[in-house]
C-alpha cells in the first residue's frame, strides 16, 4: 500500500474519532472535532498531491478517496443535524446529490468512461467543507460582529451542490440516455 492510500485510510480512521469528540460530552469536544475535521479535510489535498506527483494513482485510491470524502462530509452533516445545528433538508439535498452523481459515475464506468471532477464539483466540496467548519466553530469569529457566515456558507454549499449535480447530469446526459433499460 502506497503513502497516498495510507493517508486516505487515515482520513477514514479519523471519522469515528471526529464523531466521538463531536457527539460526546467531552470538554471542548466540538472544537477538538473541528480540528480533526480540518486535518481530515487537508489529507484529501495531500493524498491527491502525493498520488499525482509520485505517480502512485491506484484503483484503490480512485475508489477510496472520493468515498472517504463523502463519508467525512456526510458524517459531519448528519451529526450536525442530530445536534440541531444544520437543517435536515440541506443534508438530504447534499447526500442525494452524492448518491446521484456516484450512480452516474458507476454507469459511465460500466461503459468505460471516466467522469472527472469538474470545477463546480470542486467548488461544491470547498463550500461544504467551509460550511461544516464554520458551524463546528459556532460561527466564530463572525458571531462577534453578528454576521451569519455559517448560514451563508450552508446555503452556498447547497447551491453549489445542486448546480454541480445538474452540471454533471447535463454534460453526461448521453450516458444516461444510452442505456438498454
JSON list of C-alpha atoms in Angstrom, two decimals, residues 40-180:
[
{"chain": "A", "resi": 40, "resn": "UNK", "atom": "CA", "xyz": [-9.04, 15.11, 7.72]},
{"chain": "A", "resi": 41, "resn": "UNK", "atom": "CA", "xyz": [-10.05, 17.63, 5.05]},
{"chain": "A", "resi": 42, "resn": "UNK", "atom": "CA", "xyz": [-6.44, 18.61, 4.44]},
{"chain": "A", "resi": 43, "resn": "UNK", "atom": "CA", "xyz": [-5.41, 14.98, 4.00]},
{"chain": "A", "resi": 44, "resn": "UNK", "atom": "CA", "xyz": [-7.60, 14.92, 0.89]},
{"chain": "A", "resi": 45, "resn": "UNK", "atom": "CA", "xyz": [-5.40, 17.53, -0.77]},
{"chain": "A", "resi": 46, "resn": "UNK", "atom": "CA", "xyz": [-2.25, 15.85, 0.50]},
{"chain": "A", "resi": 47, "resn": "UNK", "atom": "CA", "xyz": [-3.05, 12.32, -0.70]},
{"chain": "A", "resi": 48, "resn": "UNK", "atom": "CA", "xyz": [-4.09, 13.60, -4.12]},
{"chain": "A", "resi": 49, "resn": "UNK", "atom": "CA", "xyz": [-0.91, 15.62, -4.49]},
{"chain": "A", "resi": 50, "resn": "UNK", "atom": "CA", "xyz": [1.27, 12.68, -3.45]},
{"chain": "A", "resi": 51, "resn": "UNK", "atom": "CA", "xyz": [-0.56, 10.25, -5.73]},
{"chain": "A", "resi": 52, "resn": "UNK", "atom": "CA", "xyz": [-0.15, 12.53, -8.76]},
{"chain": "A", "resi": 53, "resn": "UNK", "atom": "CA", "xyz": [3.39, 13.75, -8.09]},
{"chain": "A", "resi": 54, "resn": "UNK", "atom": "CA", "xyz": [4.79, 10.29, -7.31]},
{"chain": "A", "resi": 55, "resn": "UNK", "atom": "CA", "xyz": [2.70, 8.54, -9.94]},
{"chain": "A", "resi": 56, "resn": "UNK", "atom": "CA", "xyz": [1.00, 6.46, -7.25]},
{"chain": "A", "resi": 57, "resn": "UNK", "atom": "CA", "xyz": [-2.52, 6.58, -8.64]},
{"chain": "A", "resi": 58, "resn": "UNK", "atom": "CA", "xyz": [-4.21, 3.25, -7.98]},
{"chain": "A", "resi": 59, "resn": "UNK", "atom": "CA", "xyz": [-7.66, 1.78, -8.45]},
{"chain": "A", "resi": 60, "resn": "UNK", "atom": "CA", "xyz": [-7.91, 1.57, -4.66]},
{"chain": "A", "resi": 61, "resn": "UNK", "atom": "CA", "xyz": [-7.19, 5.29, -4.41]},
{"chain": "A", "resi": 62, "resn": "UNK", "atom": "CA", "xyz": [-9.64, 6.14, -7.20]},
{"chain": "A", "resi": 63, "resn": "UNK", "atom": "CA", "xyz": [-12.32, 4.26, -5.28]},
{"chain": "A", "resi": 64, "resn": "UNK", "atom": "CA", "xyz": [-11.44, 5.07, -1.70]},
{"chain": "A", "resi": 65, "resn": "UNK", "atom": "CA", "xyz": [-10.50, 8.75, -1.93]},
{"chain": "A", "resi": 66, "resn": "UNK", "atom": "CA", "xyz": [-13.92, 10.05, -3.05]},
{"chain": "A", "resi": 67, "resn": "UNK", "atom": "CA", "xyz": [-15.64, 7.59, -0.71]},
{"chain": "A", "resi": 68, "resn": "UNK", "atom": "CA", "xyz": [-13.59, 8.90, 2.23]},
{"chain": "A", "resi": 69, "resn": "UNK", "atom": "CA", "xyz": [-14.58, 12.46, 1.32]},
{"chain": "A", "resi": 70, "resn": "UNK", "atom": "CA", "xyz": [-18.26, 11.59, 1.13]},
{"chain": "A", "resi": 71, "resn": "UNK", "atom": "CA", "xyz": [-18.11, 9.67, 4.42]},
{"chain": "A", "resi": 72, "resn": "UNK", "atom": "CA", "xyz": [-16.38, 12.56, 6.19]},
{"chain": "A", "resi": 73, "resn": "UNK", "atom": "CA", "xyz": [-18.78, 15.24, 4.98]},
{"chain": "A", "resi": 74, "resn": "UNK", "atom": "CA", "xyz": [-21.86, 13.03, 5.44]},
{"chain": "A", "resi": 75, "resn": "UNK", "atom": "CA", "xyz": [-20.83, 12.03, 8.97]},
{"chain": "A", "resi": 76, "resn": "UNK", "atom": "CA", "xyz": [-20.28, 15.67, 9.88]},
{"chain": "A", "resi": 77, "resn": "UNK", "atom": "CA", "xyz": [-23.55, 16.90, 8.38]},
{"chain": "A", "resi": 78, "resn": "UNK", "atom": "CA", "xyz": [-25.67, 14.09, 9.83]},
{"chain": "A", "resi": 79, "resn": "UNK", "atom": "CA", "xyz": [-24.09, 14.69, 13.24]},
{"chain": "A", "resi": 80, "resn": "UNK", "atom": "CA", "xyz": [-24.81, 18.41, 12.96]},
{"chain": "A", "resi": 81, "resn": "UNK", "atom": "CA", "xyz": [-28.46, 17.62, 12.15]},
{"chain": "A", "resi": 82, "resn": "UNK", "atom": "CA", "xyz": [-28.61, 15.48, 15.30]},
{"chain": "A", "resi": 83, "resn": "UNK", "atom": "CA", "xyz": [-27.22, 18.45, 17.21]},
{"chain": "A", "resi": 84, "resn": "UNK", "atom": "CA", "xyz": [-29.87, 20.74, 15.61]},
{"chain": "A", "resi": 85, "resn": "UNK", "atom": "CA", "xyz": [-27.16, 22.91, 14.04]},
{"chain": "A", "resi": 86, "resn": "UNK", "atom": "CA", "xyz": [-27.98, 22.20, 10.38]},
{"chain": "A", "resi": 87, "resn": "UNK", "atom": "CA", "xyz": [-31.42, 21.76, 8.83]},
{"chain": "A", "resi": 88, "resn": "UNK", "atom": "CA", "xyz": [-32.10, 18.17, 7.75]},
{"chain": "A", "resi": 89, "resn": "UNK", "atom": "CA", "xyz": [-33.38, 19.26, 4.31]},
{"chain": "A", "resi": 90, "resn": "UNK", "atom": "CA", "xyz": [-29.95, 20.68, 3.46]},
{"chain": "A", "resi": 91, "resn": "UNK", "atom": "CA", "xyz": [-28.23, 17.44, 4.37]},
{"chain": "A", "resi": 92, "resn": "UNK", "atom": "CA", "xyz": [-30.75, 15.40, 2.38]},
{"chain": "A", "resi": 93, "resn": "UNK", "atom": "CA", "xyz": [-30.10, 17.56, -0.71]},
{"chain": "A", "resi": 94, "resn": "UNK", "atom": "CA", "xyz": [-26.33, 17.20, -0.32]},
{"chain": "A", "resi": 95, "resn": "UNK", "atom": "CA", "xyz": [-26.38, 13.44, 0.25]},
{"chain": "A", "resi": 96, "resn": "UNK", "atom": "CA", "xyz": [-28.96, 12.84, -2.51]},
{"chain": "A", "resi": 97, "resn": "UNK", "atom": "CA", "xyz": [-26.71, 14.65, -4.97]},
{"chain": "A", "resi": 98, "resn": "UNK", "atom": "CA", "xyz": [-23.76, 12.49, -3.90]},
{"chain": "A", "resi": 99, "resn": "UNK", "atom": "CA", "xyz": [-25.78, 9.31, -4.50]},
{"chain": "A", "resi": 100, "resn": "UNK", "atom": "CA", "xyz": [-26.98, 10.57, -7.89]},
{"chain": "A", "resi": 101, "resn": "UNK", "atom": "CA", "xyz": [-23.55, 11.56, -9.17]},
{"chain": "A", "resi": 102, "resn": "UNK", "atom": "CA", "xyz": [-21.95, 8.40, -7.80]},
{"chain": "A", "resi": 103, "resn": "UNK", "atom": "CA", "xyz": [-24.61, 6.42, -9.67]},
{"chain": "A", "resi": 104, "resn": "UNK", "atom": "CA", "xyz": [-23.86, 8.39, -12.84]},
{"chain": "A", "resi": 105, "resn": "UNK", "atom": "CA", "xyz": [-20.16, 7.62, -12.44]},
{"chain": "A", "resi": 106, "resn": "UNK", "atom": "CA", "xyz": [-20.90, 3.91, -11.97]},
{"chain": "A", "resi": 107, "resn": "UNK", "atom": "CA", "xyz": [-22.96, 3.84, -15.16]},
{"chain": "A", "resi": 108, "resn": "UNK", "atom": "CA", "xyz": [-20.20, 5.71, -17.01]},
{"chain": "A", "resi": 109, "resn": "UNK", "atom": "CA", "xyz": [-17.53, 3.36, -15.66]},
{"chain": "A", "resi": 110, "resn": "UNK", "atom": "CA", "xyz": [-19.54, 0.35, -16.85]},
{"chain": "A", "resi": 111, "resn": "UNK", "atom": "CA", "xyz": [-19.23, 1.85, -20.34]},
{"chain": "A", "resi": 112, "resn": "UNK", "atom": "CA", "xyz": [-15.52, 2.54, -19.93]},
{"chain": "A", "resi": 113, "resn": "UNK", "atom": "CA", "xyz": [-15.99, 6.27, -19.38]},
{"chain": "A", "resi": 114, "resn": "UNK", "atom": "CA", "xyz": [-14.41, 8.18, -16.53]},
{"chain": "A", "resi": 115, "resn": "UNK", "atom": "CA", "xyz": [-16.17, 11.31, -15.32]},
{"chain": "A", "resi": 116, "resn": "UNK", "atom": "CA", "xyz": [-13.54, 13.62, -13.89]},
{"chain": "A", "resi": 117, "resn": "UNK", "atom": "CA", "xyz": [-14.24, 16.10, -11.12]},
{"chain": "A", "resi": 118, "resn": "UNK", "atom": "CA", "xyz": [-15.37, 19.44, -12.53]},
{"chain": "A", "resi": 119, "resn": "UNK", "atom": "CA", "xyz": [-14.58, 22.93, -11.30]},
{"chain": "A", "resi": 120, "resn": "UNK", "atom": "CA", "xyz": [-18.12, 23.21, -9.97]},
{"chain": "A", "resi": 121, "resn": "UNK", "atom": "CA", "xyz": [-17.67, 19.89, -8.16]},
{"chain": "A", "resi": 122, "resn": "UNK", "atom": "CA", "xyz": [-14.52, 21.20, -6.53]},
{"chain": "A", "resi": 123, "resn": "UNK", "atom": "CA", "xyz": [-16.27, 24.44, -5.54]},
{"chain": "A", "resi": 124, "resn": "UNK", "atom": "CA", "xyz": [-19.08, 22.31, -4.09]},
{"chain": "A", "resi": 125, "resn": "UNK", "atom": "CA", "xyz": [-16.61, 20.39, -1.97]},
{"chain": "A", "resi": 126, "resn": "UNK", "atom": "CA", "xyz": [-14.86, 23.52, -0.73]},
{"chain": "A", "resi": 127, "resn": "UNK", "atom": "CA", "xyz": [-18.13, 25.24, 0.20]},
{"chain": "A", "resi": 128, "resn": "UNK", "atom": "CA", "xyz": [-19.30, 22.13, 2.05]},
{"chain": "A", "resi": 129, "resn": "UNK", "atom": "CA", "xyz": [-16.04, 21.86, 4.00]},
{"chain": "A", "resi": 130, "resn": "UNK", "atom": "CA", "xyz": [-16.01, 25.57, 4.88]},
{"chain": "A", "resi": 131, "resn": "UNK", "atom": "CA", "xyz": [-19.68, 25.42, 5.91]},
{"chain": "A", "resi": 132, "resn": "UNK", "atom": "CA", "xyz": [-19.08, 22.45, 8.21]},
{"chain": "A", "resi": 133, "resn": "UNK", "atom": "CA", "xyz": [-16.03, 24.11, 9.76]},
{"chain": "A", "resi": 134, "resn": "UNK", "atom": "CA", "xyz": [-17.94, 27.37, 10.31]},
{"chain": "A", "resi": 135, "resn": "UNK", "atom": "CA", "xyz": [-20.78, 25.50, 12.02]},
{"chain": "A", "resi": 136, "resn": "UNK", "atom": "CA", "xyz": [-18.34, 23.45, 14.13]},
{"chain": "A", "resi": 137, "resn": "UNK", "atom": "CA", "xyz": [-16.73, 26.67, 15.36]},
{"chain": "A", "resi": 138, "resn": "UNK", "atom": "CA", "xyz": [-20.18, 28.13, 16.15]},
{"chain": "A", "resi": 139, "resn": "UNK", "atom": "CA", "xyz": [-19.65, 30.83, 13.51]},
{"chain": "A", "resi": 140, "resn": "UNK", "atom": "CA", "xyz": [-16.62, 32.21, 15.34]},
{"chain": "A", "resi": 141, "resn": "UNK", "atom": "CA", "xyz": [-15.24, 34.86, 14.77]},
{"chain": "A", "resi": 142, "resn": "UNK", "atom": "CA", "xyz": [-18.14, 36.12, 12.66]},
{"chain": "A", "resi": 143, "resn": "UNK", "atom": "CA", "xyz": [-20.60, 35.90, 15.53]},
{"chain": "A", "resi": 144, "resn": "UNK", "atom": "CA", "xyz": [-18.65, 38.70, 17.20]},
{"chain": "A", "resi": 145, "resn": "UNK", "atom": "CA", "xyz": [-19.97, 41.07, 14.53]},
{"chain": "A", "resi": 146, "resn": "UNK", "atom": "CA", "xyz": [-23.31, 39.30, 14.23]},
{"chain": "A", "resi": 147, "resn": "UNK", "atom": "CA", "xyz": [-22.58, 38.11, 10.66]},
{"chain": "A", "resi": 148, "resn": "UNK", "atom": "CA", "xyz": [-24.19, 34.75, 9.73]},
{"chain": "A", "resi": 149, "resn": "UNK", "atom": "CA", "xyz": [-21.19, 33.39, 7.81]},
{"chain": "A", "resi": 150, "resn": "UNK", "atom": "CA", "xyz": [-22.05, 29.80, 8.77]},
{"chain": "A", "resi": 151, "resn": "UNK", "atom": "CA", "xyz": [-25.60, 30.08, 7.42]},
{"chain": "A", "resi": 152, "resn": "UNK", "atom": "CA", "xyz": [-24.44, 31.82, 4.24]},
{"chain": "A", "resi": 153, "resn": "UNK", "atom": "CA", "xyz": [-21.88, 29.04, 3.67]},
{"chain": "A", "resi": 154, "resn": "UNK", "atom": "CA", "xyz": [-24.52, 26.35, 4.23]},
{"chain": "A", "resi": 155, "resn": "UNK", "atom": "CA", "xyz": [-26.76, 27.95, 1.60]},
{"chain": "A", "resi": 156, "resn": "UNK", "atom": "CA", "xyz": [-23.81, 28.32, -0.77]},
{"chain": "A", "resi": 157, "resn": "UNK", "atom": "CA", "xyz": [-22.93, 24.67, -0.21]},
{"chain": "A", "resi": 158, "resn": "UNK", "atom": "CA", "xyz": [-26.48, 23.62, -1.09]},
{"chain": "A", "resi": 159, "resn": "UNK", "atom": "CA", "xyz": [-26.49, 25.95, -4.12]},
{"chain": "A", "resi": 160, "resn": "UNK", "atom": "CA", "xyz": [-23.19, 24.56, -5.48]},
{"chain": "A", "resi": 161, "resn": "UNK", "atom": "CA", "xyz": [-24.27, 21.03, -4.61]},
{"chain": "A", "resi": 162, "resn": "UNK", "atom": "CA", "xyz": [-27.36, 21.40, -6.79]},
{"chain": "A", "resi": 163, "resn": "UNK", "atom": "CA", "xyz": [-25.60, 23.39, -9.52]},
{"chain": "A", "resi": 164, "resn": "UNK", "atom": "CA", "xyz": [-22.72, 20.94, -9.85]},
{"chain": "A", "resi": 165, "resn": "UNK", "atom": "CA", "xyz": [-25.12, 17.99, -9.81]},
{"chain": "A", "resi": 166, "resn": "UNK", "atom": "CA", "xyz": [-27.20, 19.48, -12.61]},
{"chain": "A", "resi": 167, "resn": "UNK", "atom": "CA", "xyz": [-23.99, 20.31, -14.49]},
{"chain": "A", "resi": 168, "resn": "UNK", "atom": "CA", "xyz": [-22.70, 16.71, -14.23]},
{"chain": "A", "resi": 169, "resn": "UNK", "atom": "CA", "xyz": [-26.03, 15.29, -15.37]},
{"chain": "A", "resi": 170, "resn": "UNK", "atom": "CA", "xyz": [-26.39, 17.78, -18.25]},
{"chain": "A", "resi": 171, "resn": "UNK", "atom": "CA", "xyz": [-22.84, 17.22, -19.50]},
{"chain": "A", "resi": 172, "resn": "UNK", "atom": "CA", "xyz": [-23.23, 13.45, -19.27]},
{"chain": "A", "resi": 173, "resn": "UNK", "atom": "CA", "xyz": [-26.87, 13.04, -20.33]},
{"chain": "A", "resi": 174, "resn": "UNK", "atom": "CA", "xyz": [-25.79, 10.82, -23.25]},
{"chain": "A", "resi": 175, "resn": "UNK", "atom": "CA", "xyz": [-24.55, 8.25, -20.76]},
{"chain": "A", "resi": 176, "resn": "UNK", "atom": "CA", "xyz": [-27.92, 8.23, -19.00]},
{"chain": "A", "resi": 177, "resn": "UNK", "atom": "CA", "xyz": [-29.86, 8.04, -22.27]},
{"chain": "A", "resi": 178, "resn": "UNK", "atom": "CA", "xyz": [-27.72, 5.38, -23.94]},
{"chain": "A", "resi": 179, "resn": "UNK", "atom": "CA", "xyz": [-28.55, 2.51, -21.60]},
{"chain": "A", "resi": 180, "resn": "UNK", "atom": "CA", "xyz": [-30.57, -0.56, -22.55]}
]
